[in-house]
Short mmCIF file of C-alpha atoms and ligand atoms in Angstrom, two decimals:
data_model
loop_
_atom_site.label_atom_id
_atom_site.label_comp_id
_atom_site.label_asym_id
_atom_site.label_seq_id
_atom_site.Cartn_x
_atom_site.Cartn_y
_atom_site.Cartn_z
CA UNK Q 1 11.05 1.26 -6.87
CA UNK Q 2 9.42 4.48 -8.93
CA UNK Q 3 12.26 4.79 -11.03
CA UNK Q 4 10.64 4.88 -14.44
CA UNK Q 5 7.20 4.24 -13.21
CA UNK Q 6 4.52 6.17 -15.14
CA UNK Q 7 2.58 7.73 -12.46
CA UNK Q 8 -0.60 10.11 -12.74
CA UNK Q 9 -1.19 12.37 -9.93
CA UNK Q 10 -4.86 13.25 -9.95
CA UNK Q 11 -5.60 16.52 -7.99
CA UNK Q 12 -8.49 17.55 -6.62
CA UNK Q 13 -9.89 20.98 -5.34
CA UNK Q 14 -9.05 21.09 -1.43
CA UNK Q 15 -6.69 23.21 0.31
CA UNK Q 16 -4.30 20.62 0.33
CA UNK Q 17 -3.68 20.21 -3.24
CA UNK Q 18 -0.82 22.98 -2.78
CA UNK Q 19 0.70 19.13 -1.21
CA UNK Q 20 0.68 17.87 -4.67
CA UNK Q 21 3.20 19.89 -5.73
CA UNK Q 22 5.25 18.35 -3.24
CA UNK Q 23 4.17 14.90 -4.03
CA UNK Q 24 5.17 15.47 -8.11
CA UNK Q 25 8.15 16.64 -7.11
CA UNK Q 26 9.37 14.01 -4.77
CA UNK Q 27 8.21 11.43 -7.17
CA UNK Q 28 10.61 12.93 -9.75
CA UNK Q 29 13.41 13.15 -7.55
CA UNK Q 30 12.74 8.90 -7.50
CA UNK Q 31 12.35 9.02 -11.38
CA UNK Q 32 8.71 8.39 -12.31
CA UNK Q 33 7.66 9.69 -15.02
CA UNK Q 34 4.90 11.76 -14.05
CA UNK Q 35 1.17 13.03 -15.64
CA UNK Q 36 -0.62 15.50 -13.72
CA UNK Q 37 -4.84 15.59 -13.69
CA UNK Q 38 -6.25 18.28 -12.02
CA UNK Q 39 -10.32 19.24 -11.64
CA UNK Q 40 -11.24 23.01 -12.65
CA UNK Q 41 -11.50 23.64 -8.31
CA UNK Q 42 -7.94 22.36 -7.85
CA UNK Q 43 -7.16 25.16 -10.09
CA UNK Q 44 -8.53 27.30 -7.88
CA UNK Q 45 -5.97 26.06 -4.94
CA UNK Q 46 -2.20 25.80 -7.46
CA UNK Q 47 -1.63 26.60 -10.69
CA UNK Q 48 -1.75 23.96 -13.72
CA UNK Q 49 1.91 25.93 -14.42
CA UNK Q 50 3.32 24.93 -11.40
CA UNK Q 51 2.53 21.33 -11.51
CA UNK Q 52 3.27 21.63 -15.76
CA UNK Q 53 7.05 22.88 -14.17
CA UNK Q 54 6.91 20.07 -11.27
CA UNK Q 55 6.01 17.49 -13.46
CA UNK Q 56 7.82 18.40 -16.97
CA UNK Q 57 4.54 17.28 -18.80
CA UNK Q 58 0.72 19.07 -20.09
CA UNK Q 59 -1.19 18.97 -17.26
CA UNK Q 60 -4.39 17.90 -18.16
CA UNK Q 61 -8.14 19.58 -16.72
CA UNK Q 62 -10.63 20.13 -19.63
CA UNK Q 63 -11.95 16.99 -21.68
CA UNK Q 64 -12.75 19.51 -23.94
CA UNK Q 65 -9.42 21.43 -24.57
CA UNK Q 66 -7.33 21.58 -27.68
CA UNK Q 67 -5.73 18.24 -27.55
CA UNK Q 68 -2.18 18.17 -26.38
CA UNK Q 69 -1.64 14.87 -28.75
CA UNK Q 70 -2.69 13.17 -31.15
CA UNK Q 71 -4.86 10.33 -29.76
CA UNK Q 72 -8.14 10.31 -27.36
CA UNK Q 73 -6.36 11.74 -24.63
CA UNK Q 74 -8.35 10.40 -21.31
CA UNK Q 75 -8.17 6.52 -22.50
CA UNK Q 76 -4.17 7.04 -23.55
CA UNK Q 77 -3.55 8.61 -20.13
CA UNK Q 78 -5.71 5.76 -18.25
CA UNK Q 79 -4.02 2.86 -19.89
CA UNK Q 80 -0.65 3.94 -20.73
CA UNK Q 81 0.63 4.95 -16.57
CA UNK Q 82 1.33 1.51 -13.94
CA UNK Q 83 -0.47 3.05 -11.03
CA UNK Q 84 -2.84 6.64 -10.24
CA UNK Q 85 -2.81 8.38 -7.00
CA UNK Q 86 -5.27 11.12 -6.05
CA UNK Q 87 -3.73 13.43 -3.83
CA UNK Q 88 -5.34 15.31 -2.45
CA UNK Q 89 -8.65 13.62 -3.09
CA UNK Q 90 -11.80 15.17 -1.43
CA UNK Q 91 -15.31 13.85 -0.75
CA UNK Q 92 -16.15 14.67 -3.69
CA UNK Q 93 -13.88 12.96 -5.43
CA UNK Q 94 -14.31 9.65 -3.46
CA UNK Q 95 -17.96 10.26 -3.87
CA UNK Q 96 -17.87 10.25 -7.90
CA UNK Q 97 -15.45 7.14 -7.98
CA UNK Q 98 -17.85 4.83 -5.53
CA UNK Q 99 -20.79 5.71 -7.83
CA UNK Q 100 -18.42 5.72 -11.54
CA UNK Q 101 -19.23 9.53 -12.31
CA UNK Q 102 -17.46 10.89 -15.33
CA UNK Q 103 -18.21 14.29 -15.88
CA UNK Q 104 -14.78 15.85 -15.85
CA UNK Q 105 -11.29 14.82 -17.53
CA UNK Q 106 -9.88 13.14 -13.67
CA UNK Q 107 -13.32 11.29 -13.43
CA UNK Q 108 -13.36 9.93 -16.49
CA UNK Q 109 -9.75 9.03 -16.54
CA UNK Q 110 -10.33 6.78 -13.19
CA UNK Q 111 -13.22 5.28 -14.72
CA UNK Q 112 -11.28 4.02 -17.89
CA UNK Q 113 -8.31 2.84 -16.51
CA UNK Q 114 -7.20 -0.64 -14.85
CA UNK Q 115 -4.07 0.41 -12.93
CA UNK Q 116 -4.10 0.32 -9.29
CA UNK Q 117 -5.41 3.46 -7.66
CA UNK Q 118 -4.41 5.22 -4.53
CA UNK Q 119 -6.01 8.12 -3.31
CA UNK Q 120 -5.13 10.25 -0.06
CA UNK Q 121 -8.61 11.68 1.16
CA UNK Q 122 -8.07 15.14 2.36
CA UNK Q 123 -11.26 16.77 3.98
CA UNK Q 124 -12.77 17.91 6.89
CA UNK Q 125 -12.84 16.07 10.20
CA UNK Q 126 -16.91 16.17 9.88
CA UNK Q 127 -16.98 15.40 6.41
CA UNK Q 128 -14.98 12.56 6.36
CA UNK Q 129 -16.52 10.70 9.30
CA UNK Q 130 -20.38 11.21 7.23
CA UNK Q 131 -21.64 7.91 6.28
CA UNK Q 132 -21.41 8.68 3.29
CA UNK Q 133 -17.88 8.97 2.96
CA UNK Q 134 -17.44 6.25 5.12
CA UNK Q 135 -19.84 3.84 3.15
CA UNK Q 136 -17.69 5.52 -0.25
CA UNK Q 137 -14.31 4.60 1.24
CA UNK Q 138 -15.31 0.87 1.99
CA UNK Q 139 -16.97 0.58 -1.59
CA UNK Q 140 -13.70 2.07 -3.18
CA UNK Q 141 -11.35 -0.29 -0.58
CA UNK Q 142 -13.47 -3.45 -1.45
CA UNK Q 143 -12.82 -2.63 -5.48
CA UNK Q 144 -9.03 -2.78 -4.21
CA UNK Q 145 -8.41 0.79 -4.00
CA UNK Q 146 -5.42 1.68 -1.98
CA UNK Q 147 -6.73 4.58 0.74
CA UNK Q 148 -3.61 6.40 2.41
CA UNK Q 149 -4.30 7.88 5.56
CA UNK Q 150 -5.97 10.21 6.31
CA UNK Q 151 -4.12 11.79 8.99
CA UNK Q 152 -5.48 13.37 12.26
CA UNK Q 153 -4.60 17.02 12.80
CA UNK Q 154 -4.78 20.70 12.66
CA UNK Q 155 -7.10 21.15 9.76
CA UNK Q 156 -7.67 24.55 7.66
CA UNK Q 157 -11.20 25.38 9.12
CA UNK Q 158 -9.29 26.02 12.22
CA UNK Q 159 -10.09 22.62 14.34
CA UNK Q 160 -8.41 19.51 14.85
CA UNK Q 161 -9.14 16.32 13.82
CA UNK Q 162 -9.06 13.11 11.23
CA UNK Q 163 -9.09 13.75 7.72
CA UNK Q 164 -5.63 15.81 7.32
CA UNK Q 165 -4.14 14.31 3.53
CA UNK Q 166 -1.16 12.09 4.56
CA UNK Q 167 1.95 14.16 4.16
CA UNK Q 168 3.59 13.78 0.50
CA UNK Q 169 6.52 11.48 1.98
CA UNK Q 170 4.26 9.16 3.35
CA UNK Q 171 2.11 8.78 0.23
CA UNK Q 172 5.53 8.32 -2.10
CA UNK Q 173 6.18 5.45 0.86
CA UNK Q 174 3.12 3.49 0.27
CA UNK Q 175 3.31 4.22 -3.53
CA UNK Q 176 7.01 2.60 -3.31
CA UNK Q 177 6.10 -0.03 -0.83
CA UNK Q 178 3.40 -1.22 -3.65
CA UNK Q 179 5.88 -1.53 -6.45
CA UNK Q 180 8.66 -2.96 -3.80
CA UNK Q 181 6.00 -6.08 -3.18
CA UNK Q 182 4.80 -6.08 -6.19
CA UNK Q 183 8.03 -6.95 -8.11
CA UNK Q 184 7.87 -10.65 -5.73
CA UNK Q 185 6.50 -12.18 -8.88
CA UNK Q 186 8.75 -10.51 -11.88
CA UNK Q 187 10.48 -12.77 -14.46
CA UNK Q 188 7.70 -15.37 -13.48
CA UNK Q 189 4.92 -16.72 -16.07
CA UNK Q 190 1.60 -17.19 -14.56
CA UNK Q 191 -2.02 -18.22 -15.95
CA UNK Q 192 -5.20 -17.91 -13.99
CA UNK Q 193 -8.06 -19.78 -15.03
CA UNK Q 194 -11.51 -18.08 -14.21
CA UNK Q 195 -15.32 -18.19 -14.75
CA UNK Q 196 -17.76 -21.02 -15.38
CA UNK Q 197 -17.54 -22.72 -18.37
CA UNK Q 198 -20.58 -23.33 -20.61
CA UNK Q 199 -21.64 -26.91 -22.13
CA UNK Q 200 -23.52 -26.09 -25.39
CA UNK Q 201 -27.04 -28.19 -25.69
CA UNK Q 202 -28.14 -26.79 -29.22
CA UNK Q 203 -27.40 -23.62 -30.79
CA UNK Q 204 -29.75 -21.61 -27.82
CA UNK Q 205 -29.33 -23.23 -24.50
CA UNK Q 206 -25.93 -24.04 -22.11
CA UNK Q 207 -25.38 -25.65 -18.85
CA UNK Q 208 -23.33 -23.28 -16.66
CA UNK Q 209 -22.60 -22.57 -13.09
CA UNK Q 210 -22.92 -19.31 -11.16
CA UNK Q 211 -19.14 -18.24 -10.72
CA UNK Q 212 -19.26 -14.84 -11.26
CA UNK Q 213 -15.26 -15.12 -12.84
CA UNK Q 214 -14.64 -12.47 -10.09
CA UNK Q 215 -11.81 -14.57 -7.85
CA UNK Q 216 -10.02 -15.56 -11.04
CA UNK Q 217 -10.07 -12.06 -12.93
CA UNK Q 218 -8.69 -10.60 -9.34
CA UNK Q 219 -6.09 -13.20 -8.78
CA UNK Q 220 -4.91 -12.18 -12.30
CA UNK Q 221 -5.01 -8.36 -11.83
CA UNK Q 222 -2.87 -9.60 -8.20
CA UNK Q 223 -0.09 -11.61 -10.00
CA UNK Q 224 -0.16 -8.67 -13.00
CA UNK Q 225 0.85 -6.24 -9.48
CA UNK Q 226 3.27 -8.75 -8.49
CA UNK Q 227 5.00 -8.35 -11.54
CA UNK Q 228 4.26 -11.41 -12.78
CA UNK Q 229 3.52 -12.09 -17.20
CA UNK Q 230 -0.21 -13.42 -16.59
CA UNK Q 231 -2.20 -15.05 -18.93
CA UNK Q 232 -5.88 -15.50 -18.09
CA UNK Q 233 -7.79 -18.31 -19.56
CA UNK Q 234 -11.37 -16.76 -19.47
CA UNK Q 235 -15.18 -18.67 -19.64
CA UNK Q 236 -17.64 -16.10 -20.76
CA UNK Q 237 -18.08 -13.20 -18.12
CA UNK Q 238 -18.91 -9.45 -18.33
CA UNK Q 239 -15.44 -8.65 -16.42
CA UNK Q 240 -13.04 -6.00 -17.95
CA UNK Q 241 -9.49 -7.58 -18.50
CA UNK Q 242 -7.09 -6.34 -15.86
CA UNK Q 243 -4.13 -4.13 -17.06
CA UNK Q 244 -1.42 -5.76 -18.79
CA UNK Q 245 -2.90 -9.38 -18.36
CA UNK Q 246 -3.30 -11.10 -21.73
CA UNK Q 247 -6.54 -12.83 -21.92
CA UNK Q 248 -7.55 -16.26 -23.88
CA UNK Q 249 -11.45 -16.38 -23.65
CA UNK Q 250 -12.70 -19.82 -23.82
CA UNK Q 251 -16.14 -21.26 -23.38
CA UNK Q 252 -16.29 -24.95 -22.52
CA UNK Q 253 -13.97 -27.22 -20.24
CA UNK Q 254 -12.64 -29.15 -22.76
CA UNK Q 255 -11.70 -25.97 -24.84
CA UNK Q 256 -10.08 -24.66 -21.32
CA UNK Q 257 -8.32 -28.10 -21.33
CA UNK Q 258 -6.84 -27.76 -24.23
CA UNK Q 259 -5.35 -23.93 -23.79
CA UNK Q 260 -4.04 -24.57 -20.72
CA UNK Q 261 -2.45 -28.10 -21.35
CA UNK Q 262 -0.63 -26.20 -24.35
CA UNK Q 263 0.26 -23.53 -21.69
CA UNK Q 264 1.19 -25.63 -18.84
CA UNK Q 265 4.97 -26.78 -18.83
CA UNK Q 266 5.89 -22.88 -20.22
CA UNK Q 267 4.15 -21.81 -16.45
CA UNK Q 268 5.75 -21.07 -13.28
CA UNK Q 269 2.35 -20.48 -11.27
CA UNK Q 270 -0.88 -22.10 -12.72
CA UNK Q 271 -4.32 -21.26 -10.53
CA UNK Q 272 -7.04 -22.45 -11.28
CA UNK Q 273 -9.77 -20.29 -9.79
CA UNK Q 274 -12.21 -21.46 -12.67
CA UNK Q 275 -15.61 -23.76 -11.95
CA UNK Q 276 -15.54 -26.03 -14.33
CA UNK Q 277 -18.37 -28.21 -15.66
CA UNK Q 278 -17.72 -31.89 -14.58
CA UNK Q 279 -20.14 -33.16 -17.16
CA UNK Q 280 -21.41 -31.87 -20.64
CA UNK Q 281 -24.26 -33.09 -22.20
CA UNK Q 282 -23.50 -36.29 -24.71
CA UNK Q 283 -24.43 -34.65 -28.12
CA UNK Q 284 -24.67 -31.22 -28.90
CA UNK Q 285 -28.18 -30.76 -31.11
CA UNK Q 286 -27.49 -28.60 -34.56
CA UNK Q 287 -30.68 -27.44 -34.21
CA UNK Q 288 -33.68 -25.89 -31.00
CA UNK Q 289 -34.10 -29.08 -29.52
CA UNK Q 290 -38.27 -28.76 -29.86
CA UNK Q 291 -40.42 -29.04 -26.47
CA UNK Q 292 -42.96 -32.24 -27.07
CA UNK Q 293 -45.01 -31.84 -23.94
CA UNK Q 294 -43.35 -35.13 -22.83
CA UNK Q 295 -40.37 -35.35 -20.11
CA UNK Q 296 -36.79 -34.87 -21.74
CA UNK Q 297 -34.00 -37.20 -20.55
CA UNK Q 298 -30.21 -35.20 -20.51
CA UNK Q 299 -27.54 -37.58 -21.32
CA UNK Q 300 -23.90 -36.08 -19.72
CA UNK Q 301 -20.68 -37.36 -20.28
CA UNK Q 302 -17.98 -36.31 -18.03
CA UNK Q 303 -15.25 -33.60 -18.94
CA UNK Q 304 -11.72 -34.34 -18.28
CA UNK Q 305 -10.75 -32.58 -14.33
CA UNK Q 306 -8.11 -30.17 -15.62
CA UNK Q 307 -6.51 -29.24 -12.42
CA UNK Q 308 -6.21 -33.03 -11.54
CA UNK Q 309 -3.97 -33.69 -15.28
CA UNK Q 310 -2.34 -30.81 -14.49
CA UNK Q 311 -1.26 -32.23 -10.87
CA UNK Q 312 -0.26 -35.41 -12.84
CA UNK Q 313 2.25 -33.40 -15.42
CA UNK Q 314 3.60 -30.96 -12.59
CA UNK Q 315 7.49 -30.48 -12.76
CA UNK Q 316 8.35 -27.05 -11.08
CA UNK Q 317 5.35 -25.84 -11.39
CA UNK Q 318 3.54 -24.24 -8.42
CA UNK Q 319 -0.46 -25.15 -8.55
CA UNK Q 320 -3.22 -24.27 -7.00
CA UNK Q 321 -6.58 -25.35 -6.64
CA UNK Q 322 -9.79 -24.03 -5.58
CA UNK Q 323 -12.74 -25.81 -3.81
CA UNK Q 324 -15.82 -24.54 -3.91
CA UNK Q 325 -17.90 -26.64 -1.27
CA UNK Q 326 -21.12 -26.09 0.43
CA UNK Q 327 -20.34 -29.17 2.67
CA UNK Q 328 -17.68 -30.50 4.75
CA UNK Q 329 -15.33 -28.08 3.55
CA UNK Q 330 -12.72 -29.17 5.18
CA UNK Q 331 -12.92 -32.90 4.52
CA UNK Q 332 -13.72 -31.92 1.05
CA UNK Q 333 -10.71 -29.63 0.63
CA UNK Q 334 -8.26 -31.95 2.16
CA UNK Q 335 -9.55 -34.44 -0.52
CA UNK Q 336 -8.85 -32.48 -2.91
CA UNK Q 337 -5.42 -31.29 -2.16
CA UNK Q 338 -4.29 -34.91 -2.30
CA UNK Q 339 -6.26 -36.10 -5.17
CA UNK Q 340 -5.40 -33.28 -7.32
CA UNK Q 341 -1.09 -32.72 -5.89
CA UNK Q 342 -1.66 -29.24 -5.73
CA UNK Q 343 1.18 -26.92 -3.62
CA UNK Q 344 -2.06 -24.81 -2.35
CA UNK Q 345 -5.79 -25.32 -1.77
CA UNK Q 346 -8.26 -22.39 -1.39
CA UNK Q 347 -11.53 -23.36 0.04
CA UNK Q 348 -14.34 -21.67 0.52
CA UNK Q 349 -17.82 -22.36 1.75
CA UNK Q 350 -20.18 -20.88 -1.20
CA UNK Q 351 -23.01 -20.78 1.30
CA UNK Q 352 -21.37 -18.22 3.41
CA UNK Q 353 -23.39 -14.85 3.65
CA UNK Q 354 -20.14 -12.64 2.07
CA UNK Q 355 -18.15 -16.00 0.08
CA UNK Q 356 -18.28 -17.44 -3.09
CA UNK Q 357 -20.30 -17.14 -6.28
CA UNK Q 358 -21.51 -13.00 -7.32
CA UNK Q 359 -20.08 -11.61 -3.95
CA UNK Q 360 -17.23 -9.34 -3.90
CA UNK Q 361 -16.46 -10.39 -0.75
CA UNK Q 362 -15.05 -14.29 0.00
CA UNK Q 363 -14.22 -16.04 2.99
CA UNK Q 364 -11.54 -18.45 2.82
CA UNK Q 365 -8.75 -20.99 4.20
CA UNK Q 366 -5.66 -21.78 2.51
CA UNK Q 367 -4.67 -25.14 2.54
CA UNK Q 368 -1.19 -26.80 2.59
CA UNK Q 369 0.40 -30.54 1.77
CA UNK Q 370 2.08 -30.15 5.31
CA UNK Q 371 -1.00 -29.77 7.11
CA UNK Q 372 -0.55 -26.23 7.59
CA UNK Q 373 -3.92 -23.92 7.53
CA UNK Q 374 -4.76 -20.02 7.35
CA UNK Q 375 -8.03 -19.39 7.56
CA UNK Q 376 -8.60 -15.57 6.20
CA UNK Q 377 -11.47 -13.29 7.77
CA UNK Q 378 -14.04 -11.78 5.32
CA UNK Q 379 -11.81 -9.24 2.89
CA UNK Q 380 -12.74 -8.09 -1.08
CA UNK Q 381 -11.73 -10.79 -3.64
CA UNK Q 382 -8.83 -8.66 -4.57
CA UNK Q 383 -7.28 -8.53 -1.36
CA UNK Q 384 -7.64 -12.43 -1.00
CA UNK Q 385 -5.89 -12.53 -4.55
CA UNK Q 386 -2.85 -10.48 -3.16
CA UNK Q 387 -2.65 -12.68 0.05
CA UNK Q 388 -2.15 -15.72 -2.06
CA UNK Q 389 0.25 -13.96 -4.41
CA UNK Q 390 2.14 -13.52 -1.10
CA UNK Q 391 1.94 -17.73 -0.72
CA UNK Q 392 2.79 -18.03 -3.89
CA UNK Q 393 6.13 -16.24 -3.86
CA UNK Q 394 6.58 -17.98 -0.44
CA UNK Q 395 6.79 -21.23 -2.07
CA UNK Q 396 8.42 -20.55 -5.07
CA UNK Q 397 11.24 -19.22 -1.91
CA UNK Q 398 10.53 -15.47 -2.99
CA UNK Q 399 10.93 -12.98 0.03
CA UNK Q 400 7.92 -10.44 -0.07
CA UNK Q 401 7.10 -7.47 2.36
CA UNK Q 402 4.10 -8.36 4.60
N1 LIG R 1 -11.46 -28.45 -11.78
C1 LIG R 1 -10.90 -28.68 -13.01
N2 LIG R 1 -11.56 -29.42 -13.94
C2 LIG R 1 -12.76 -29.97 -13.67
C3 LIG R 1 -13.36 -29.73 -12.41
C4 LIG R 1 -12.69 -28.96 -11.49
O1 LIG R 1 -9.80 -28.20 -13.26
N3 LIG R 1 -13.38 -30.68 -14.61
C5 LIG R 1 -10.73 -27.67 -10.79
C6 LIG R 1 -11.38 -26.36 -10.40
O2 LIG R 1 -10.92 -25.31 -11.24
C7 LIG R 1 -10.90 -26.17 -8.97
C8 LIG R 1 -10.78 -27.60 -8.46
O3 LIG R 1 -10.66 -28.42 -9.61
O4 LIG R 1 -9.64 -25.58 -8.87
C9 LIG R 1 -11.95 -28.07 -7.63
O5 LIG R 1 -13.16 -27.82 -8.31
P1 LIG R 1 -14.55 -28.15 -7.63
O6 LIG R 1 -15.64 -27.81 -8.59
O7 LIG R 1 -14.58 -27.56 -6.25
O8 LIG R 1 -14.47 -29.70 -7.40
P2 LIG R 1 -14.51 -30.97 -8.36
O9 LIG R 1 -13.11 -31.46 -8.57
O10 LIG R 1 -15.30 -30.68 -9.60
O11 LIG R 1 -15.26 -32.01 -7.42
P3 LIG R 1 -16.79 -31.99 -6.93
O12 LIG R 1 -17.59 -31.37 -8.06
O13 LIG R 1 -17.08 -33.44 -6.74
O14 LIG R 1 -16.84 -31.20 -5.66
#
């Protein structure tokens, strides 16, 4: 599963980063390709030469050091490798992640990249259980990073307790186990539609919604994991493209309509996560439309329902819908899963305290044509993107790891 992978190993200054060495060297046995980050205390604990040896590659701790190539060495590093793992990575660590600190070369490498991160926390038993690092760890898991262990144990300052790093096999298991899943999806083409589109009015005003683009832009970093080619057909958001997906920025429905029409028949997975506008406003103005001090009367036509042409065309294609209700959800949904012949419904109540619209939480159900229902607990928007990737591959009769 590693073989050829290019893996970072960030390494942080704890007792257990003498581990790491372990953990480059067993992930070169599997044949990753491995870079090696270490902070200025880590250096402290093993020497950049032994991990340089381990790893067959610069090992990288000063932003400021003579470059070892030719280009700007953090970004490279951060987009060129498929996944990071931290190992060990202490409090302090975790602590400049949750709060985007980049002050050193590892730091600022885990702020520019998009791959999947793992870390293994490695502290001790009273540090870890702080609030702190407890409120850091569920910040970092919502944002989808992978947290390995820690283990409970004999610890260096002499106690036992939890916050032992994971031993090195067990970290180059859940490392493998990530690239064993997310291969369910590989050879398959797959576009994600996300955001809220925008109607133009005149040159300064819009009519939009509130989606946020965050389900779509996670369902598309999801099928990128699974191994999956995604294309993501984008209305305007602030959202940072996820790793490897291409991305077609649009901005009204009828533009959106029009990419992923061309798209469609080429796709083996088509989601549309997006909120689209049902209506747009009849002309658009070419210039301010002036106030007058008098009432102003909008005149909307409707916009053509893009999942609903797309459930008319379907060959082989598997589709999915979203609703976004704040209603009868279920009654809703269920509508909408016949009307618009999708293979998969996801409905969510927007009203929800944690769902919909700006949260980076949802709540959500997954609906079937067969009746069938899962209704998912509260989880991050990523995690709900990997649990449908795992429906996905179901249907397409693709046998994933749970
Ligand atoms: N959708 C679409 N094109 C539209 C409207 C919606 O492709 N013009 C898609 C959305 O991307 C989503 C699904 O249809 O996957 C349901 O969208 P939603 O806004 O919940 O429902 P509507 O079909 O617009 O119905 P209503 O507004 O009456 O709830």
């Amino acid at each position: 599963m590693l073989t050829k992978r290019k893996i970072l190993v960030g390494v942080s200054g704890g007792i257990a980063a003498y581990k790491a060495a372990e953990v480059i060297s067993r992930l070169r046995k599997l044949h990753a390709q491995v870079h090696v980050v270490m902070t200025k205390s880590a250096t402290e604990f093993i020497t950049p030469l032994t991990l340089q040896s381990l790893s067959s590659n610069p090992v990288y701790v000063d932003l400021f050091d003579a470059p070892k190539r030719w280009n700007i060495e953090h970004i490279a590093l951060a987009e060129h490798v498929d996944a990071v793992i931290i190992a060990p990575a202490t409090a302090n660590v975790l602590a400049k992640m949750a709060i985007g600190l980049a002050d050193d070369f590892l730091s600022t490498v885990l702020l520019a990249t998009r791959a999947p991160i793992f870390v293994a926390p490695a502290m001790n038993h009273a540090m870890y259980h702080h609030p702190a690092t407890q409120t850091n760890l569920a910040l970092l898991k919502d944002r989808g990073i992978h947290v390995i262990g820690p283990d409970t144990g004999f610890q260096a300052c002499g106690t036992d307790g939890e916050g032992r790093m994971s031993e090195p096999v067990k970290i180059i298991e859940s490392l493998a186990g990530f690239f064993a899943g997310s291969d369910c999806l590989k050879g398959k083409k797959a576009l994600v539609t996300a955001g809220g589109t925008q109607e133009p009015l005149d040159p300064v005003r819009y009519l939009g919604n509130r989606s946020s683009g965050r389900m779509g832009y996670a369902i598309a970093q999801a099928l990128q994991e699974a191994g999956a080619e995604t294309i993501l057909v984008s209305a305007p958001t602030d959202l940072p493209t996820p790793h490897g997906v291409k991305r077609i920025s649009v901005q009204t429905a009828q533009e959106m309509y029009h990419v992923v029409l061309e798209l469609f028949l080429e796709m083996d997975v088509v989601i549309k996560a997006a909120a689209v506008a049902d209506y747009r406003p009849a002309y658009e103005a070419e210039q301010k439309i002036k106030k007058t001090g008098a009432g102003y009367t909008l005149e909307l036509v409707p916009n053509p329902d893009i999942l609903a042409e797309l459930g008319r065309k379907k060959t082989s294609q598997v589709l999915i819908g979203f609703a976004a209700e704040t209603e009868n959800l279920l009654a809703n949904a269920q509508d909408k899963l016949q009307k618009k012949n999708v293979n998969l419904l996801v409905a969510n109540d927007i009203t929800k305290p944690g769902a919909g619209f700006g949260s980076a939480t949802n709540i959500v159900s997954f609906l079937f044509p067969d009746g069938r229902k899962i209704d998912l607990p509260q989880m991050s928007k990523l995690e709900v993107a990997r649990h449908l990737v795992r429906e996905i591959a179901k249907i397409l009769g693709i046998e994933t790891k749970e």
